[in-house]
Amino acid sequence: MAAEPILEVNNVEVIYKKTIQVLRGLSLAVPRGEIVALLGSNGAGKSTTLKAISNLLALENGAVSAGHIRFAGTETAAKRPHELVRAGLFHVMEGRRIFDELTVEENLTAATYARDGKSGSAAARFELVYEYFPNLHTRRGVRAGYLSGGEQQMLAIGRALVAEPQLILLDEPSLGLSPKLVEEIFAIIARINAEQRVSMLLVEQNAAVAFAVASYGYIMETGRIVIDGPVERLTRDQDVREFYLGLGGHEGGAKSYRDIKHYKRRKRWLS
Amino acid sequence: METDWLLLFEVSLAGLGTGGLYALTALAFVVIYKATRVVNLAIGEILMLGAYAFFGLAAGWALPWWAAALGALAVAGLFGAVVERTVIRPMLGESPISVFMVTVGLGSVLIGIVEIVWTADPHRLPEFMPNAPVFIGEAFLAPKIAYSFLVAAVVIAVFVLLFRFWRGGVALRATANDQAAAYSMGINVPGVFSLAWVVACMVAAGAGILVGAIGGISSTMGVFGLSVLVVVIVGGLDSVPGALVGGLLIGLVEALAGIYLGGEYKLLATFTLLIAVLMVRPYGLFGTHEIERL
Amino acid sequence: MRIASAKESYATDEALFDSAVQRAWFAVLLLALALFPFTVNQYWAYLACLAAINVISATGLNILTGYTGLVSLGQAAFMGVGAYTVAVLEARLGTPFLLNLLLGGCMAAAVGMVFGIPSLRVKGLYLAISTIAASFILHFVFANWTSVTKGVSGINVPPARLFGIDLDTPFKLYWVIVPLAVLMLLGAANLFRTRVGRAFIAVRDRDISAEVLGIPLLRTKLTSFALSSFYAGVAGGLWAYFFRVVTPESFPLLMSIFFLAAIIVGGMGTILGGILGAVFMTLVPELLKLGVGVVSPFWPEAAVVLSPVRTVVFGALIVGFLVFEPQGLTEMWRRTRRFFHLWPFKT
Amino acid sequence: IQAGISDYLKIVNDAGGVKGRKVRFAFEDTAYKVDASVAVFNKIVAQDKPNLYYGDSTAFSKTINPELERSGQMIMAGASFATELNDPKKYPLQFMAGPDYTEMFGILLRYIAKEKPGAKVAFVNSDTEFGRDPIATSEKKAVELGLKVVEKIVTPPGSVDVSTEVLKLRRSAPDYTIFHGYVMAPIPEFIAQAKQMGMTSKFMGTFWSMDNSMVQKMGELADGFMGVMPYRYYYDEDGNAPMLAKIRQMRPEYQSTPYMQGFLTAMLMVEAAKRTLDKGEPLTGKTLKAALNSIKDFDTGGIIGVPISVPGNSIPVGRIYKADVQKKLMVPASDWIKLEQ
Amino acid sequence: MAGDGTPILEVDALTLAFGGVRALSGVTFPVARGSITSVIGPNGAGKTSLFNSISGFYRPQGSVRFEGQSIERLAPPKRAKLGLARTFQNIALFRGMTVLDNIKLGRHAHMRTGVLDALFYLGRARREEMELRRDVEERIIDFLEIDHIRKAPVGSLPYGLQKRVELARALAMRPKVLMLDEPVAGMNREETEDMARFILDVREEWGVTVLMVEHDMGMVMDISDHVVVLNFGQVIAQGLPRDVQADPQVAAAYLGSGNVDDLRAKLGADARKVA
Ligand SMILES: Nc1ncnc2c1ncn2[C@@H]1O[C@H](COP(=O)(O)OP(=O)(O)OP(=O)(O)O)[C@@H](O)[C@H]1O
Ligand SMILES: Nc1ncnc2c1ncn2[C@@H]1O[C@H](COP(=O)(O)OP(=O)(O)OP(=O)(O)O)[C@@H](O)[C@H]1O
Ligand SMILES: [Mg+2]
Ligand SMILES: [Mg+2]
């Protein structure tokens, strides 16, 4: 990689409540303008990684106990969370975390705080959001808590659009979305990335779609990266195919859930 | 007994006047609740602190009344900032019961401190409001009540406008709704917290000066906060218009109950009203309904 | 970890005290309680009784607030109902002592249920404030229902009689109050081994999901209110026999706050928390007095500021515990135990 | 209060004590909470085995009475002048160093009846046990004296804004308004608003709202405020008051009326103890109380302006004082009024 | 099985509106005894609302029949007692309890212990609790392979295990119909496989009917017997999985291309368009 990456994570360790270690020397990088996927099983520490980057760990009694995180060349530890956001690092948190008591439009208004210090009109960005997600436009006066899961996810991404950041951390954007909407949202993610040159770090369970938009992938288990590489290479990896893409059936095709055995092969990287 | 319309009118006016003070104090309460989801049971004691600070500055240091009032507001603001920083912020994320008990504790500490510094004896504030009686038509209205009502009305109007037209209103509510998410929108969450506490404590202190001017000050004047609690519950914990309407309503009900039933019925009437309102509208008249979904 | 230790049966695993060591400690504790009054003077017997009464009431509140999540500021008023019931029964009808207590509890439970009705619709802090209403409305009744309560001057209560003995000193009452407290605590602990207690916790954690899972909300909440007020009522009844006079001002709102503070300081939602909190909060004023005794030779005015200092300390304790030890004394107790458990291998 | 007690005991002990016995004084603050008071009582009784006890609130006095009788060891007085306690049958071992609240009202009403026969009177009291205490009986008393009780107003405890009550008061246009159950608030605001409305009523208070420093805090409003006081004020130099002189010598700054109360209580207690010992009897509750009741035409050294007796549990004597705003003092407005039993 | 042929659960003309939003309009479909029936549909189509209506949390118009009996007037706890158990879209475990207690809680409606029994913990209370413990341990905990976490507080568990505990709790409810709202959302392939296996086994070994909402088409198509498609609160198609999948209306409203390679191709096209 020639240019300096927009985000660099080096040997980071994270501890919750001074006792529970979750990240154990994790390193990764997001090159400018690229989408990087971060996969891993439940509880591997993906969300924790994102929170460590956006400095939100303290709210959950967590702390980075070792390592460095650099965003656009500066240490993130030196900045407070809202300053990081205003500097262009936007975190779309797991579980959407929309303000359920505010209306849809007020949710977008809240995101304008991320634009403080930026030029350009927020109103134009609102238009853009409503163009990407017409559903939101029809429901803009409704309290967001009453939206369906998918609509809430749209709103969460919409807020990121309003913020106009340089780097978006996306935590499981496909969670609970219909297949069609997943495609649409990922298409929009790809579009945002292409049109606005926004870099993204994408955490996903749906490996197939994640690989469709990302250029590089990391896979983590219990707090550290176990394999990484360009997406093309990862999709050829036997374990990735079986455990993340569900492709390990006979003749390499998709295997059916009806045929699942009651015993499991262990992942190579756990041994 | 024939109805004495003039009395009814005068009593209603007096009730509304007190209601203005309730509304003002309730506003302090609502601001904190809106931004931090803290039910601040110490509001009555903060009001007392404001009144005593004014007393200390005006009677003790012999400052002119306006300087003493500004000083008292500053003291209360500082108090708010310190309390928010040292006590409330560490409680982020704890259960609402815990946080509200913290404010109960704070109230107790304040009472104790005031008693240590100024003893438990009651005092009177120096006079600073015009003394000429106010007549509306034939009806008499105590001047202090009238002027207090004016002050309260102006302050509340300012806040209503602020919440309506200022982006900060959204930031406040967003922060209350989900702190982590508000942070991730670029909202300065600790800043919002501090601001809310500072402003609310100043409003409460202002109310305290007015209340003290009317009824004198003592270490038990915090019970004023109890009526205010009824006001915010009836109006809705997070609603500025609710504070206003609730304040006037409770003021009126207390006044009428006091006259037509007797003083011992005042509290009974307001609390009965409280339960009745809650049975019909569980979130008060204007409070936001909690979203309940599965 | 405990999971690893093999249990012979589910029954032992479900027992209140699940190891022989724990049972032994419990026996020692009971013995200590039995010997206590013989080793101290009347003053300490008095304090022990008062603490035990507070423990009962705090445990009741813990059932409602700590376990069911319904914040109540009416506990003192419900105690008042119990106390008045007992006072009226004893002074007017002269019915037997233990029966009066039971009826006092039941009366309080009934009144508690009535004030619990709003809890179906009214949630959280709105509910907390509406229980303050209970406090004031009941106070009004005590003060103005003169034909029964004798109004503001209150009712004098003859001493309790048991087996022909007048229980008129703390020393004698100790033998009723403390065993009763132990029994009621065991009852509360049992509760949370069964479906009833689980339903309470479920309502606290997520009430609407609980309903879909088969827990009738109103019924559960009212049960909790009733139980909690029953404990309050019995505590109030004992209070009446203990202080021998009941007036409307005996059960102020401040007392309800005291109980809430006690369970917070002790640790909400644990039986031990109610005990530790109530005992601790009862003793703190006494400790302060000791402190004043120590400094008064150097600072003669100390006794004069004792009262405001007590107010400050009361508040500071609540704040301090919530900020620095949100799980309360129970958590400190556990930590200490863990320390001795591991000692000397680890700090 | 405790300063008054300890000062008098110091005088006694300096003079050699009671029949050679020193009087020891143990003090604890109770914050006027019944359970705290009872705790203190038990502690002091257990540790010091006293013969003389000074309690605080009415509720405490009532609560502790059974215990007092049971132990039979001591007599007790307290800060409360509750009418109920003034019943030697129910409270045989207690007394108060002044008139009870009903007697205070009685003194006020007698004064009014003399000044302005047939006057219209209004009672304003707080909705507390303390506030309600004398109201019902005093109303009868007023009628007996030919006065008209035109209004009775009750304010909730701790209420600050009384404008509606003042409106109500104005409608009844009383000649005299008696406040009871307050220390200060809301009396000043009551008077202020009443004056603004042009009311001509005279305003009166009872013991706890009559301390000079309190009254003077009302400033201008205090002008004309009067009330009943069983003791001489600290600065009162009229008449022959050697004890007051002594107090002024011990404590150069103003001492409040509760100080006087404590002082006099201690005086009576010591006197009772002395008389008991004189008779050669042991110090028990019964003997002490009997000795106390034997006190007849006792000279208080000027604390009270006339010789007193303690026929039952109270000393039904008092005097009307009136605030003088110029001098910032309470000055006598009547002679000493003694109620016959 | 009694009443063979008749569906165990029939939803008939359910209509539900929130303000202006029609969450359900005239939804009608049967759930055959012993089947795995899936409900799919776009976000906001009303699937969760449908579940909430069946379990009694919402009160829609129309009727719900369970084993031939109308239940739309019954309160939620009564329905639970009849054998309608469910899990929730957003995990709804009781954070203050251990895994074991969470599971035990599911049995609440089937127990009779009263407050007095509970206080004394004798007789009925003790007997019932012991029975419950044995049943939970031997049938549910073993079956779902969660013995290692039975004493853990649920709050600290990873997401996948939490979902499994929810399933365990639903099983403790003695379900006849088990309603699962997005059982594998947020799970990776491997965990999804585990869950699919449990669902199949529950049906095989316990004879429980399963009604499920899920967006993971792979799993839905593989294991369901019957699929119901909702869109804007209306049933737009139902039938065998492959028939539904072939329905063009369903594909347009819900499925998208269903093929990642297509997605990639489309994205590539988008990107080129921009460039
Ligand atoms: N606030 C917290 N306190 C203690 N432990 C925590 C906390 N948050 C997360 N953990 C633990 O840290 C580990 C990693 O959590 P994290 O949420 O980062 O996982 P994840 O990879 O995002 O999983 P998922 O796919 O479920 O979102 C888990 O074992 C979790 O239990
Ligand atoms: N309590 C409510 N108040 C108002 N509107 C509601 C409520 N519950 C649901 N809705 C609305 O009803 C519609 C259906 O919601 P529902 O949650 O049933 O969708 P869903 O099919 O489960 O979607 P998803 O797949 O995203 O979970 C949505 O538009 C939602 O906004
Ligand atoms: Mg995660
Ligand atoms: Mg749904």
XYZ file of C-alpha atoms and ligand atoms in Angstrom, chain A residues 96 139 142-152 175-178 181, chain B residues 291-294, chain E residues 16-19 21-24 39-52 57-58 89 181-182 213-215 230 233 254, ligand 2:
86
model
C -28.664 0.669 15.108
C -42.104 8.496 7.892
C -42.759 9.494 13.188
C -40.928 8.625 16.369
C -38.083 6.416 15.277
C -38.830 3.817 17.911
C -41.882 2.795 15.944
C -39.997 2.074 12.742
C -39.491 -1.516 11.713
C -36.042 -2.978 12.032
C -35.126 -2.321 8.453
C -36.281 1.247 8.513
C -34.209 1.817 11.613
C -28.571 -7.416 10.839
C -32.232 -8.242 10.550
C -32.667 -6.903 7.043
C -34.538 -8.632 4.273
C -32.773 -4.694 1.465
C -41.974 3.100 23.608
C -43.020 -0.423 24.377
C -42.340 -2.982 21.709
C -41.454 -6.588 21.704
C -54.035 -4.150 12.866
C -53.286 -0.463 12.435
C -51.043 1.967 14.303
C -52.262 5.443 13.629
C -49.789 2.575 9.444
C -51.502 -0.647 8.518
C -49.265 -3.249 10.062
C -51.588 -6.132 9.170
C -43.127 -16.154 7.670
C -40.993 -13.947 5.491
C -41.392 -10.504 4.077
C -39.697 -7.148 3.776
C -38.824 -5.094 6.802
C -41.833 -3.441 8.255
C -44.149 -5.897 6.544
C -45.726 -6.752 9.873
C -44.144 -10.057 10.772
C -43.313 -9.158 14.337
C -46.682 -7.498 14.652
C -48.225 -10.759 13.559
C -46.353 -12.652 16.260
C -47.347 -10.055 18.805
C -49.512 -8.359 23.098
C -51.400 -6.515 20.372
C -36.505 -10.400 17.763
C -38.687 -14.323 15.712
C -35.487 -14.187 13.675
C -39.840 -15.388 11.097
C -36.473 -15.251 9.431
C -34.574 -13.323 6.801
C -46.132 -10.862 3.970
C -49.350 -6.378 6.077
C -38.313 -9.394 -0.981
N -46.208 -0.223 18.517
C -46.183 0.332 17.293
N -46.593 1.592 17.109
C -46.574 2.167 15.897
N -46.169 1.559 14.779
C -45.736 0.281 14.892
C -45.710 -0.390 16.166
N -45.242 -1.635 15.980
C -44.965 -1.731 14.673
N -45.268 -0.598 14.012
C -45.139 -0.357 12.573
O -45.780 -1.435 11.947
C -45.055 -1.867 10.822
C -44.755 -3.349 10.964
O -43.750 -3.532 11.965
P -43.144 -4.951 12.344
O -42.218 -4.740 13.456
O -44.242 -5.918 12.533
O -42.325 -5.333 11.035
P -41.493 -6.637 10.721
O -42.130 -7.277 9.615
O -41.279 -7.431 11.931
O -40.138 -5.983 10.239
P -38.621 -6.451 10.486
O -38.333 -7.536 9.595
O -37.840 -5.227 10.144
O -38.528 -6.808 11.921
C -43.828 -0.988 10.749
O -44.042 0.018 9.796
C -43.720 -0.368 12.109
O -43.187 0.923 12.025
